[in-house]
mmCIF file of C-alpha atoms in Angstrom:
data_model
loop_
_atom_site.group_PDB
_atom_site.id
_atom_site.type_symbol
_atom_site.label_atom_id
_atom_site.label_comp_id
_atom_site.label_asym_id
_atom_site.label_seq_id
_atom_site.Cartn_x
_atom_site.Cartn_y
_atom_site.Cartn_z
ATOM 1 C CA MET A 1 -13.158 -28.588 -19.767
ATOM 2 C CA ARG A 2 -13.050 -29.405 -16.076
ATOM 3 C CA SER A 3 -11.100 -28.185 -12.953
ATOM 4 C CA CYS A 4 -9.241 -30.116 -10.378
ATOM 5 C CA CYS A 5 -12.482 -29.891 -8.199
ATOM 6 C CA GLY A 6 -14.454 -31.330 -10.905
ATOM 7 C CA CYS A 7 -16.318 -27.768 -11.502
ATOM 8 C CA PRO A 8 -17.183 -26.957 -15.011
ATOM 9 C CA VAL A 9 -15.648 -23.686 -16.350
ATOM 10 C CA ALA A 10 -18.980 -22.013 -16.375
ATOM 11 C CA SER A 11 -19.410 -22.343 -12.621
ATOM 12 C CA GLY A 12 -15.925 -20.845 -11.994
ATOM 13 C CA ILE A 13 -12.686 -22.939 -11.859
ATOM 14 C CA PHE A 14 -10.523 -20.450 -10.109
ATOM 15 C CA ARG A 15 -11.223 -20.860 -6.363
ATOM 16 C CA ASN A 16 -9.708 -19.030 -3.432
ATOM 17 C CA THR A 17 -8.681 -21.797 -1.018
ATOM 18 C CA VAL A 18 -5.973 -22.417 1.351
ATOM 19 C CA ARG A 19 -2.864 -22.334 -0.850
ATOM 20 C CA TYR A 20 -0.095 -24.749 -1.577
ATOM 21 C CA CYS A 21 3.323 -23.652 -2.582
ATOM 22 C CA SER A 22 5.232 -26.122 -4.560
ATOM 23 C CA PRO A 23 9.037 -26.548 -4.694
ATOM 24 C CA SER A 24 8.941 -25.290 -8.294
ATOM 25 C CA HIS A 25 7.066 -22.118 -7.283
ATOM 26 C CA GLY A 26 8.748 -18.721 -7.555
ATOM 27 C CA GLY A 27 11.507 -17.011 -9.524
ATOM 28 C CA TRP A 28 11.430 -13.198 -9.640
ATOM 29 C CA GLY A 29 10.573 -12.031 -6.080
ATOM 30 C CA ILE A 30 10.444 -8.450 -5.064
ATOM 31 C CA VAL A 31 14.117 -8.308 -3.870
ATOM 32 C CA ARG A 32 15.410 -9.837 -7.134
ATOM 33 C CA THR A 33 13.469 -7.704 -9.369
ATOM 34 C CA ALA A 34 14.288 -4.457 -7.569
ATOM 35 C CA MET A 35 18.085 -5.566 -7.876
ATOM 36 C CA LEU A 36 17.728 -4.717 -11.587
ATOM 37 C CA VAL A 37 18.312 -1.004 -10.461
ATOM 38 C CA PRO A 38 22.094 -0.488 -10.558
ATOM 39 C CA GLU A 39 23.913 0.927 -7.430
ATOM 40 C CA CYS A 40 20.636 0.533 -5.554
ATOM 41 C CA HIS A 41 20.821 -0.882 -1.940
ATOM 42 C CA GLN A 42 17.700 -2.356 -0.388
ATOM 43 C CA LEU A 43 16.669 -2.002 3.274
ATOM 44 C CA PHE A 44 14.180 -4.571 4.021
ATOM 45 C CA VAL A 45 11.866 -3.533 6.960
ATOM 46 C CA SER A 46 9.902 -6.373 8.482
ATOM 47 C CA PRO A 47 9.509 -9.175 11.304
ATOM 48 C CA PHE A 48 12.420 -11.514 10.810
ATOM 49 C CA ALA A 49 10.102 -14.341 9.489
ATOM 50 C CA CYS A 50 9.141 -12.151 6.510
ATOM 51 C CA GLY A 51 12.685 -11.549 5.551
ATOM 52 C CA ARG A 52 13.671 -15.203 5.071
ATOM 53 C CA HIS A 53 12.755 -15.680 1.508
ATOM 54 C CA GLY A 54 14.422 -12.706 0.444
ATOM 55 C CA ALA A 55 17.502 -13.178 2.288
ATOM 56 C CA LEU A 56 17.934 -16.835 1.037
ATOM 57 C CA GLY A 57 17.291 -15.596 -2.517
ATOM 58 C CA ALA A 58 19.995 -12.808 -2.114
ATOM 59 C CA PHE A 59 22.431 -15.458 -1.124
ATOM 60 C CA VAL A 60 21.648 -17.852 -3.870
ATOM 61 C CA GLN A 61 21.267 -15.113 -6.724
ATOM 62 C CA GLY A 62 24.471 -13.156 -5.543
ATOM 63 C CA PHE A 63 23.026 -10.003 -4.123
ATOM 64 C CA LYS A 64 23.733 -10.400 -0.395
ATOM 65 C CA ASP A 65 25.885 -7.443 -0.356
ATOM 66 C CA ARG A 66 23.330 -5.011 -1.655
ATOM 67 C CA LEU A 67 20.577 -6.188 0.858
ATOM 68 C CA SER A 68 20.206 -5.226 4.452
ATOM 69 C CA TYR A 69 17.553 -5.868 7.074
ATOM 70 C CA LEU A 70 15.715 -3.970 9.849
ATOM 71 C CA TYR A 71 13.893 -6.369 11.971
ATOM 72 C CA ILE A 72 10.939 -5.034 13.884
ATOM 73 C CA ASP A 73 9.114 -6.742 16.648
ATOM 74 C CA GLU A 74 5.653 -6.289 18.413
ATOM 75 C CA ALA A 75 7.098 -3.612 20.784
ATOM 76 C CA ASP A 76 8.128 -1.543 17.782
ATOM 77 C CA ILE A 77 4.655 -1.704 16.301
ATOM 78 C CA VAL A 78 2.605 -1.157 19.386
ATOM 79 C CA SER A 79 4.690 1.757 20.691
ATOM 80 C CA GLY A 80 4.327 3.704 17.247
ATOM 81 C CA GLY A 81 8.079 3.756 16.996
ATOM 82 C CA TYR A 82 8.219 1.778 13.705
ATOM 83 C CA GLU A 83 8.261 4.836 11.448
ATOM 84 C CA GLU A 84 11.052 6.451 13.539
ATOM 85 C CA LEU A 85 13.182 3.457 13.234
ATOM 86 C CA ILE A 86 13.522 3.763 9.578
ATOM 87 C CA PRO A 87 15.428 6.930 9.217
ATOM 88 C CA GLN A 88 17.652 5.838 12.055
ATOM 89 C CA ALA A 89 18.467 2.591 10.382
ATOM 90 C CA VAL A 90 19.079 4.287 7.140
ATOM 91 C CA ASP A 91 21.600 6.528 8.887
ATOM 92 C CA ARG A 92 23.385 3.679 10.465
ATOM 93 C CA LEU A 93 23.369 1.744 7.140
ATOM 94 C CA LEU A 94 24.850 4.525 5.159
ATOM 95 C CA GLU A 95 27.716 4.953 7.728
ATOM 96 C CA ARG A 96 28.642 1.410 7.431
ATOM 97 C CA LEU A 97 28.470 0.640 3.716
ATOM 98 C CA VAL A 98 31.956 0.711 2.125
ATOM 99 C CA LYS A 99 30.481 2.521 -0.895
ATOM 100 C CA GLU A 100 27.537 4.805 -0.517
ATOM 101 C CA PRO A 101 24.708 3.604 -2.850
ATOM 102 C CA ARG A 102 23.137 6.006 -5.471
ATOM 103 C CA ALA A 103 19.652 4.846 -4.538
ATOM 104 C CA LEU A 104 17.980 3.186 -1.622
ATOM 105 C CA MET A 105 14.811 1.045 -1.857
ATOM 106 C CA ILE A 106 13.115 0.580 1.460
ATOM 107 C CA VAL A 107 10.947 -2.605 1.245
ATOM 108 C CA VAL A 108 8.113 -3.109 3.546
ATOM 109 C CA SER A 109 5.992 -6.087 4.188
ATOM 110 C CA CYS A 110 2.353 -6.955 4.697
ATOM 111 C CA LEU A 111 2.490 -5.394 8.169
ATOM 112 C CA ASP A 112 2.933 -1.953 6.654
ATOM 113 C CA ASP A 113 -0.436 -2.248 4.782
ATOM 114 C CA LEU A 114 -2.229 -3.140 7.988
ATOM 115 C CA LEU A 115 -0.529 -0.146 9.875
ATOM 116 C CA CYS A 116 -1.254 2.356 6.869
ATOM 117 C CA THR A 117 2.139 3.809 7.327
ATOM 118 C CA ASP A 118 2.757 7.408 6.146
ATOM 119 C CA HIS A 119 5.765 6.725 3.772
ATOM 120 C CA GLU A 120 6.051 10.322 2.844
ATOM 121 C CA ALA A 121 6.736 11.341 6.385
ATOM 122 C CA PHE A 122 9.824 9.053 6.762
ATOM 123 C CA LEU A 123 10.944 9.608 3.180
ATOM 124 C CA ALA A 124 10.966 13.331 3.913
ATOM 125 C CA VAL A 125 13.360 12.978 6.896
ATOM 126 C CA ILE A 126 15.617 10.671 4.876
ATOM 127 C CA ARG A 127 15.802 12.934 1.824
ATOM 128 C CA GLU A 128 16.651 15.952 4.195
ATOM 129 C CA ARG A 129 19.525 14.117 5.798
ATOM 130 C CA HIS A 130 20.837 12.593 2.589
ATOM 131 C CA PRO A 131 19.997 15.024 -0.176
ATOM 132 C CA GLY A 132 22.096 13.199 -2.917
ATOM 133 C CA LEU A 133 20.227 9.752 -2.397
ATOM 134 C CA ARG A 134 17.279 8.601 -4.437
ATOM 135 C CA VAL A 135 14.964 6.879 -2.003
ATOM 136 C CA GLY A 136 11.818 4.804 -2.841
ATOM 137 C CA VAL A 137 9.501 2.377 -1.041
ATOM 138 C CA GLY A 138 8.648 -1.224 -2.412
ATOM 139 C CA HIS A 139 6.081 -3.543 -0.927
ATOM 140 C CA MET A 140 6.637 -7.287 -0.461
ATOM 141 C CA ASN A 141 3.045 -7.768 0.400
ATOM 142 C CA PRO A 142 1.468 -11.127 -0.640
ATOM 143 C CA ILE A 143 -2.002 -10.090 0.795
ATOM 144 C CA SER A 144 -2.336 -7.826 -2.078
ATOM 145 C CA LEU A 145 -1.857 -10.736 -4.667
ATOM 146 C CA ASP A 146 -5.610 -10.682 -5.694
ATOM 147 C CA GLY A 147 -5.815 -6.864 -5.589
ATOM 148 C CA ASN A 148 -5.423 -4.257 -8.419
ATOM 149 C CA VAL A 149 -1.816 -3.650 -7.614
ATOM 150 C CA PRO A 150 0.040 -7.005 -6.640
ATOM 151 C CA PRO A 151 3.569 -6.918 -5.547
ATOM 152 C CA ALA A 152 4.968 -7.755 -9.062
ATOM 153 C CA VAL A 153 3.326 -4.664 -10.385
ATOM 154 C CA ASN A 154 4.111 -2.391 -7.392
ATOM 155 C CA ILE A 155 7.814 -3.116 -7.477
ATOM 156 C CA GLN A 156 7.978 -2.092 -11.147
ATOM 157 C CA ARG A 157 6.259 1.321 -10.152
ATOM 158 C CA SER A 158 8.734 1.729 -7.257
ATOM 159 C CA MET A 159 11.691 0.925 -9.475
ATOM 160 C CA TYR A 160 10.877 3.420 -12.179
ATOM 161 C CA GLY A 161 9.619 5.918 -9.677
ATOM 162 C CA LEU A 162 13.417 6.478 -8.639
ATOM 163 C CA LEU A 163 13.639 8.362 -12.165
ATOM 164 C CA LYS A 164 13.363 12.129 -11.896
ATOM 165 C CA ARG A 165 12.128 14.412 -14.678
ATOM 166 C CA PRO A 166 15.308 15.384 -16.624
ATOM 167 C CA ASP A 167 16.412 18.969 -17.483
ATOM 168 C CA GLU A 168 17.278 17.947 -20.874
ATOM 169 C CA PRO A 169 14.871 16.912 -23.649
ATOM 170 C CA ALA A 170 13.941 13.424 -24.681
ATOM 171 C CA ILE A 171 16.596 11.620 -26.825
ATOM 172 C CA PRO A 172 15.062 11.132 -30.359
ATOM 173 C CA GLY A 173 14.653 7.617 -31.658
ATOM 174 C CA THR A 174 14.997 5.979 -28.236
ATOM 175 C CA ALA A 175 12.580 3.512 -26.514
ATOM 176 C CA ALA A 176 12.853 1.295 -23.325
ATOM 177 C CA PHE A 177 10.960 -1.813 -22.300
ATOM 178 C CA TYR A 178 9.112 -1.754 -19.111
ATOM 179 C CA GLY A 179 7.847 -4.771 -17.004
ATOM 180 C CA ASN A 180 10.004 -7.692 -18.573
ATOM 181 C CA ASN A 181 12.740 -8.554 -16.094
ATOM 182 C CA VAL A 182 14.859 -10.315 -18.903
ATOM 183 C CA PRO A 183 15.504 -8.548 -22.250
ATOM 184 C CA LEU A 184 13.973 -9.864 -25.382
ATOM 185 C CA ASP A 185 15.957 -11.905 -27.825
ATOM 186 C CA GLU A 186 17.712 -9.347 -30.142
ATOM 187 C CA LYS A 187 17.218 -11.875 -33.099
ATOM 188 C CA GLY A 188 13.382 -11.087 -32.815
ATOM 189 C CA GLU A 189 11.732 -9.081 -35.630
ATOM 190 C CA ILE A 190 10.421 -6.603 -32.995
ATOM 191 C CA PHE A 191 13.709 -4.934 -33.200
ATOM 192 C CA GLU A 192 13.512 -4.626 -37.049
ATOM 193 C CA VAL A 193 9.982 -3.283 -36.474
ATOM 194 C CA LEU A 194 11.123 -0.732 -34.178
ATOM 195 C CA ARG A 195 13.920 0.465 -36.364
ATOM 196 C CA THR A 196 11.474 0.788 -39.323
ATOM 197 C CA SER A 197 9.202 2.756 -36.936
ATOM 198 C CA GLY A 198 12.149 5.147 -36.082
ATOM 199 C CA PHE A 199 13.389 3.656 -32.895
ATOM 200 C CA HIS A 200 17.192 2.905 -33.305
ATOM 201 C CA ASP A 201 18.176 2.864 -29.687
ATOM 202 C CA VAL A 202 16.122 0.394 -27.583
ATOM 203 C CA ARG A 203 17.047 -0.133 -24.001
ATOM 204 C CA HIS A 204 16.325 -2.543 -21.168
ATOM 205 C CA ILE A 205 16.996 -1.967 -17.420
ATOM 206 C CA SER A 206 19.419 -4.870 -17.336
ATOM 207 C CA GLY A 207 21.619 -3.305 -19.988
ATOM 208 C CA CYS A 208 22.355 -0.318 -17.653
ATOM 209 C CA SER A 209 25.761 -0.451 -16.251
ATOM 210 C CA ASP A 210 25.428 2.039 -13.434
ATOM 211 C CA PHE A 211 22.867 4.491 -12.007
ATOM 212 C CA ASP A 212 23.693 7.259 -14.537
ATOM 213 C CA ASP A 213 22.690 4.719 -17.330
ATOM 214 C CA PHE A 214 19.625 3.987 -15.539
ATOM 215 C CA ASP A 215 18.891 7.682 -15.021
ATOM 216 C CA GLU A 216 18.962 8.219 -18.856
ATOM 217 C CA LEU A 217 15.782 6.052 -19.006
ATOM 218 C CA SER A 218 13.931 9.231 -17.931
ATOM 219 C CA ARG A 219 14.914 10.754 -21.492
ATOM 220 C CA MET A 220 13.285 8.021 -23.689
ATOM 221 C CA SER A 221 11.099 8.905 -26.444
ATOM 222 C CA LEU A 222 8.811 5.903 -25.942
ATOM 223 C CA ASN A 223 8.239 3.236 -23.317
ATOM 224 C CA LEU A 224 7.226 -0.236 -24.537
ATOM 225 C CA VAL A 225 5.312 -2.663 -22.265
ATOM 226 C CA PRO A 226 5.302 -6.310 -23.315
ATOM 227 C CA THR A 227 3.858 -7.609 -20.029
ATOM 228 C CA PRO A 228 0.939 -6.454 -17.685
ATOM 229 C CA THR A 229 3.188 -5.920 -14.877
ATOM 230 C CA GLY A 230 4.855 -2.851 -16.460
ATOM 231 C CA ARG A 231 1.535 -1.068 -17.278
ATOM 232 C CA LEU A 232 1.122 0.992 -14.141
ATOM 233 C CA ALA A 233 4.896 1.913 -14.167
ATOM 234 C CA ALA A 234 4.526 3.151 -17.697
ATOM 235 C CA LYS A 235 1.534 5.157 -16.873
ATOM 236 C CA ASP A 236 3.383 6.614 -13.972
ATOM 237 C CA ALA A 237 6.246 7.561 -16.308
ATOM 238 C CA GLU A 238 3.692 9.296 -18.647
ATOM 239 C CA LYS A 239 2.521 11.633 -15.875
ATOM 240 C CA ALA A 240 5.892 12.191 -13.940
ATOM 241 C CA LEU A 241 8.387 12.148 -16.935
ATOM 242 C CA GLY A 242 6.101 12.930 -20.007
ATOM 243 C CA ILE A 243 7.144 9.711 -21.801
ATOM 244 C CA ASP A 244 4.534 8.080 -24.063
ATOM 245 C CA SER A 245 4.052 4.359 -23.783
ATOM 246 C CA GLU A 246 2.766 1.551 -26.072
ATOM 247 C CA TYR A 247 1.140 -1.700 -24.672
ATOM 248 C CA VAL A 248 2.337 -4.416 -26.852
ATOM 249 C CA PRO A 249 1.620 -7.589 -24.699
ATOM 250 C CA VAL A 250 3.536 -10.719 -25.387
ATOM 251 C CA SER A 251 1.261 -13.254 -27.398
ATOM 252 C CA TYR A 252 1.377 -16.512 -29.197
ATOM 253 C CA ASP A 253 -1.544 -15.574 -31.427
ATOM 254 C CA PHE A 254 -0.291 -14.690 -34.848
ATOM 255 C CA ASP A 255 -3.223 -12.154 -35.418
ATOM 256 C CA GLU A 256 -2.454 -10.513 -32.176
ATOM 257 C CA ILE A 257 1.225 -10.294 -32.847
ATOM 258 C CA GLU A 258 0.477 -8.693 -36.370
ATOM 259 C CA GLU A 259 -1.906 -6.211 -34.484
ATOM 260 C CA CYS A 260 0.864 -5.157 -31.998
ATOM 261 C CA TYR A 261 3.358 -4.642 -34.794
ATOM 262 C CA GLY A 262 0.767 -2.608 -36.721
ATOM 263 C CA ARG A 263 0.304 -0.187 -33.852
ATOM 264 C CA LEU A 264 4.121 0.340 -33.653
ATOM 265 C CA LEU A 265 4.436 0.957 -37.268
ATOM 266 C CA SER A 266 1.576 3.306 -37.455
ATOM 267 C CA ARG A 267 3.644 5.736 -35.181
ATOM 268 C CA SER A 268 5.873 6.447 -38.242
ATOM 269 C CA GLY A 269 3.284 5.831 -40.936
ATOM 270 C CA ARG A 270 5.357 3.039 -42.501
ATOM 271 C CA SER A 271 4.442 -0.534 -43.285
ATOM 272 C CA MET A 272 6.631 -3.739 -43.322
ATOM 273 C CA ASP A 273 6.116 -7.181 -44.893
ATOM 274 C CA LEU A 274 6.141 -9.594 -42.007
ATOM 275 C CA GLY A 275 5.089 -12.615 -43.954
ATOM 276 C CA ASP A 276 8.489 -14.363 -43.857
ATOM 277 C CA TYR A 277 8.590 -14.163 -40.100
ATOM 278 C CA ARG A 278 4.881 -15.577 -39.735
ATOM 279 C CA ARG A 279 5.736 -18.427 -42.251
ATOM 280 C CA GLU A 280 8.803 -19.381 -40.260
ATOM 281 C CA ALA A 281 6.901 -19.467 -36.942
ATOM 282 C CA GLN A 282 4.185 -21.665 -38.666
ATOM 283 C CA ARG A 283 6.896 -23.925 -40.156
ATOM 284 C CA SER A 284 8.537 -24.302 -36.563
ATOM 285 C CA LEU A 285 5.152 -25.239 -34.973
ATOM 286 C CA ASP A 286 4.515 -27.807 -37.637
ATOM 287 C CA GLU A 287 7.808 -29.420 -37.276
ATOM 288 C CA THR A 288 7.632 -29.654 -33.538
ATOM 289 C CA ALA A 289 3.985 -31.038 -33.660
ATOM 290 C CA ASN A 290 5.295 -33.829 -35.956
ATOM 291 C CA ARG A 291 8.197 -34.455 -33.822
ATOM 292 C CA LEU A 292 5.992 -34.789 -30.618
ATOM 293 C CA ASP A 293 3.574 -36.988 -32.496
ATOM 294 C CA GLY A 294 0.671 -36.838 -30.166
ATOM 295 C CA LEU A 295 2.744 -36.606 -26.921
ATOM 296 C CA PRO A 296 0.518 -34.981 -24.149
ATOM 297 C CA VAL A 297 1.699 -31.361 -23.353
ATOM 298 C CA VAL A 298 1.290 -29.496 -20.180
ATOM 299 C CA VAL A 299 1.172 -25.688 -20.245
ATOM 300 C CA ASP A 300 1.826 -23.662 -17.086
ATOM 301 C CA ALA A 301 1.522 -20.174 -16.021
ATOM 302 C CA SER A 302 5.083 -20.151 -14.747
ATOM 303 C CA ALA A 303 6.037 -20.299 -18.319
ATOM 304 C CA THR A 304 4.103 -17.507 -19.607
ATOM 305 C CA VAL A 305 1.861 -14.833 -18.279
ATOM 306 C CA ARG A 306 -0.638 -15.973 -21.006
ATOM 307 C CA PRO A 307 -1.008 -19.838 -20.760
ATOM 308 C CA PHE A 308 -4.487 -19.883 -22.417
ATOM 309 C CA CYS A 309 -3.156 -17.977 -25.501
ATOM 310 C CA LEU A 310 -0.209 -20.427 -25.863
ATOM 311 C CA ALA A 311 -2.399 -23.413 -25.180
ATOM 312 C CA ARG A 312 -4.793 -22.404 -27.980
ATOM 313 C CA THR A 313 -1.982 -21.786 -30.395
ATOM 314 C CA LEU A 314 -0.596 -25.295 -29.770
ATOM 315 C CA LEU A 315 -4.056 -26.955 -29.917
ATOM 316 C CA MET A 316 -4.702 -25.140 -33.193
ATOM 317 C CA ASN A 317 -1.562 -26.510 -34.673
ATOM 318 C CA GLY A 318 -1.820 -30.197 -33.821
ATOM 319 C CA PHE A 319 -0.376 -30.351 -30.230
ATOM 320 C CA LYS A 320 -2.149 -32.418 -27.587
ATOM 321 C CA VAL A 321 -2.548 -30.060 -24.705
ATOM 322 C CA ASP A 322 -4.185 -32.136 -21.901
ATOM 323 C CA THR A 323 -3.692 -29.656 -19.025
ATOM 324 C CA VAL A 324 -3.183 -26.050 -18.231
ATOM 325 C CA TYR A 325 -1.830 -25.014 -14.696
ATOM 326 C CA ALA A 326 -2.925 -21.678 -13.947
ATOM 327 C CA GLN A 327 -3.954 -20.018 -10.652
ATOM 328 C CA LYS A 328 -6.170 -17.513 -12.404
ATOM 329 C CA CYS A 329 -6.906 -15.976 -15.806
ATOM 330 C CA ILE A 330 -5.921 -12.466 -16.595
ATOM 331 C CA PRO A 331 -8.577 -10.586 -18.504
ATOM 332 C CA LEU A 332 -6.432 -10.528 -21.805
ATOM 333 C CA ASP A 333 -6.384 -14.254 -21.678
ATOM 334 C CA ARG A 334 -10.059 -14.719 -20.988
ATOM 335 C CA PRO A 335 -11.114 -15.218 -24.721
ATOM 336 C CA TYR A 336 -8.526 -17.997 -25.125
ATOM 337 C CA LEU A 337 -9.743 -19.781 -22.013
ATOM 338 C CA GLU A 338 -13.266 -19.600 -23.340
ATOM 339 C CA TRP A 339 -12.185 -20.845 -26.793
ATOM 340 C CA ILE A 340 -10.384 -23.890 -25.333
ATOM 341 C CA SER A 341 -13.535 -24.615 -23.091
ATOM 342 C CA GLU A 342 -15.611 -24.575 -26.095
ATOM 343 C CA LYS A 343 -13.338 -26.454 -28.641
ATOM 344 C CA PHE A 344 -11.403 -28.769 -26.403
ATOM 345 C CA PRO A 345 -13.483 -29.560 -23.444
ATOM 346 C CA ASP A 346 -11.180 -32.331 -22.414
ATOM 347 C CA THR A 347 -8.444 -30.052 -21.634
ATOM 348 C CA GLU A 348 -8.064 -29.743 -17.795
ATOM 349 C CA VAL A 349 -7.463 -26.510 -16.072
ATOM 350 C CA LEU A 350 -5.780 -26.987 -12.654
ATOM 351 C CA GLN A 351 -4.696 -24.403 -10.056
ATOM 352 C CA PRO A 352 -1.193 -25.067 -8.949
ATOM 353 C CA GLU A 353 -1.797 -23.412 -5.760
ATOM 354 C CA HIS A 354 -4.995 -25.242 -4.931
ATOM 355 C CA HIS A 355 -4.767 -27.261 -1.590
ATOM 356 C CA ARG A 356 -5.417 -30.455 -3.230
ATOM 357 C CA SER A 357 -2.692 -30.105 -5.694
ATOM 358 C CA PRO A 358 0.019 -32.114 -3.610
ATOM 359 C CA ILE A 359 -2.444 -34.862 -3.355
ATOM 360 C CA ALA A 360 -3.200 -34.888 -7.159
ATOM 361 C CA ARG A 361 0.496 -34.630 -7.960
ATOM 362 C CA GLU A 362 1.696 -37.449 -10.376
ATOM 363 C CA ALA A 363 5.275 -38.793 -9.450
ATOM 364 C CA GLU A 364 5.926 -39.505 -13.239
ATOM 365 C CA SER A 365 4.087 -39.163 -16.541
ATOM 366 C CA PHE A 366 4.855 -39.409 -20.071
ATOM 367 C CA ARG A 367 4.412 -35.783 -20.905
ATOM 368 C CA LEU A 368 6.156 -32.630 -22.081
ATOM 369 C CA ALA A 369 5.786 -29.741 -19.687
ATOM 370 C CA VAL A 370 6.151 -26.045 -20.803
ATOM 371 C CA GLY A 371 7.020 -24.646 -17.347
ATOM 372 C CA PHE A 372 8.397 -25.518 -14.083
ATOM 373 C CA GLU A 373 5.469 -25.833 -11.815
ATOM 374 C CA GLY A 374 3.403 -27.798 -14.295
ATOM 375 C CA ALA A 375 6.393 -30.018 -14.752
ATOM 376 C CA TYR A 376 6.663 -30.648 -10.948
ATOM 377 C CA LEU A 377 2.803 -31.307 -10.400
ATOM 378 C CA SER A 378 2.371 -33.483 -13.565
ATOM 379 C CA GLY A 379 5.586 -35.433 -13.017
ATOM 380 C CA ALA A 380 6.376 -34.724 -16.789
ATOM 381 C CA ARG A 381 9.304 -36.583 -18.030
ATOM 382 C CA TYR A 382 10.327 -33.717 -20.338
ATOM 383 C CA VAL A 383 10.288 -30.183 -19.624
ATOM 384 C CA ALA A 384 10.868 -27.117 -21.895
ATOM 385 C CA ASN A 385 13.091 -24.636 -20.061
ATOM 386 C CA VAL A 386 10.732 -21.684 -20.234
ATOM 387 C CA ALA A 387 10.028 -19.238 -17.619
ATOM 388 C CA ASN A 388 7.874 -16.086 -17.510
ATOM 389 C CA ASP A 389 8.018 -15.630 -21.437
ATOM 390 C CA GLU A 390 11.820 -14.644 -20.948
ATOM 391 C CA THR A 391 13.402 -13.548 -24.285
ATOM 392 C CA LEU A 392 10.353 -14.653 -26.027
ATOM 393 C CA TYR A 393 8.293 -12.107 -28.242
ATOM 394 C CA GLY A 394 6.452 -12.157 -31.461
ATOM 395 C CA TYR A 395 6.920 -14.533 -34.378
ATOM 396 C CA HIS A 396 10.545 -15.225 -33.445
ATOM 397 C CA GLY A 397 9.290 -15.985 -29.918
ATOM 398 C CA VAL A 398 6.937 -18.647 -31.301
ATOM 399 C CA SER A 399 9.660 -20.307 -33.312
ATOM 400 C CA LYS A 400 12.118 -20.288 -30.468
ATOM 401 C CA LEU A 401 9.559 -21.721 -28.071
ATOM 402 C CA ALA A 402 8.776 -24.605 -30.603
ATOM 403 C CA ALA A 403 12.432 -25.412 -30.977
ATOM 404 C CA MET A 404 13.002 -25.593 -27.108
ATOM 405 C CA MET A 405 9.940 -27.986 -27.005
ATOM 406 C CA ALA A 406 11.522 -30.040 -29.660
ATOM 407 C CA ARG A 407 14.790 -30.166 -27.830
ATOM 408 C CA ALA A 408 13.071 -31.018 -24.549
ATOM 409 C CA VAL A 409 11.852 -34.437 -25.790
ATOM 410 C CA GLU A 410 15.309 -35.657 -26.876
ATOM 411 C CA ARG A 411 16.084 -36.798 -23.373
ATOM 412 C CA PRO A 412 14.261 -36.961 -19.929
ATOM 413 C CA THR A 413 14.758 -33.781 -17.946
ATOM 414 C CA ASP A 414 16.453 -33.296 -14.507
ATOM 415 C CA LEU A 415 13.826 -30.689 -13.027
ATOM 416 C CA ARG A 416 15.762 -30.326 -9.809
ATOM 417 C CA ALA A 417 18.831 -29.090 -11.881
ATOM 418 C CA LEU A 418 16.531 -26.656 -13.897
ATOM 419 C CA LEU A 419 15.233 -25.074 -10.699
ATOM 420 C CA ASP A 420 18.698 -24.666 -9.236
ATOM 421 C CA ASP A 421 19.929 -23.034 -12.370
ATOM 422 C CA TYR A 422 17.038 -20.699 -12.476
ATOM 423 C CA GLY A 423 17.639 -19.679 -8.765
ATOM 424 C CA ILE A 424 14.221 -20.606 -7.539
ATOM 425 C CA VAL A 425 13.817 -20.209 -3.676
ATOM 426 C CA VAL A 426 10.863 -21.381 -2.018
#
């Protein structure tokens, strides 16, 4: 296995270089993610250039009426008046909104990290002036991308941090998903596993019709975390709300899927025969591998948070994965990267944001890409419309993905149309 720089895996393939941002990069930014909280308005506080991406995204994705901006300049920063401006801006904003929001998310940029702003100081002022308003702080700070709390993780904490410890007890038999921005496919066997485990009412933030619905998430009996981005938010909820959580990361490894279900079932002491689901997933993989008949496959981290896990499953089942695009490898995926490195050394690992990516980009190739960014950079003729593991989980997720790959090769893909439909804004 070699990288785009020609470096063997053992010497480190993930390099921190000047970064390239392709037209297929993006999807769920901070603004779009926080809009999942119903009846919540956002006040974005930043220099005007930092607000461009979120503003364009809000237009494209239909949120412009729920987003306002407080632009600050050098004088505001140097004078120290930055923190005082925020409560004043909130006052003016609430006066002008036709309908007062139930919650307000104040989103700050990288500049705020450098200034070490005392958020609690201005939050206390806002809460005193507007006691019925839930207020939180979100961070759109790409400088933290390589840290322990990158923006995608932080915004989940900020969103669920709006929940307050309820006066009433937890609702028995309830659970909520944290971290996945799109709900799982209800046809998946995980919902049967949850029912068998005693959880008959399973919720997702996108299903909350108003803020009261969202607020009821504070009374769940269990929080389920299928993606690493939700782990800290769930831990916060354990401390602040007393809600237990279970980390059940999305996986394409059959044994790991079985292990996650085993932990859920152990909560009730019950068992469940999942053999039919496993055999159906295997049958789907076999059929699609035969359908592709050796067609090279590109797997990309815009399709799944675990591209190496997915690539290994495909390689083990007769698919020809020739490239994996991933800017880095999360610890959970490391064993799968090492397995591929040992068993399939010809599979390339390329960083999509590496400064050489636009030079190495292929205009067109006879491949199937799983993920938008890999599709753009490889020039793949066929593209499976998969992003961020959305709706996929468990054996049903494997079957569904295999079916999407089989459908993708029926005709060449219009990648630009896919990107527009998904609402990607660079």
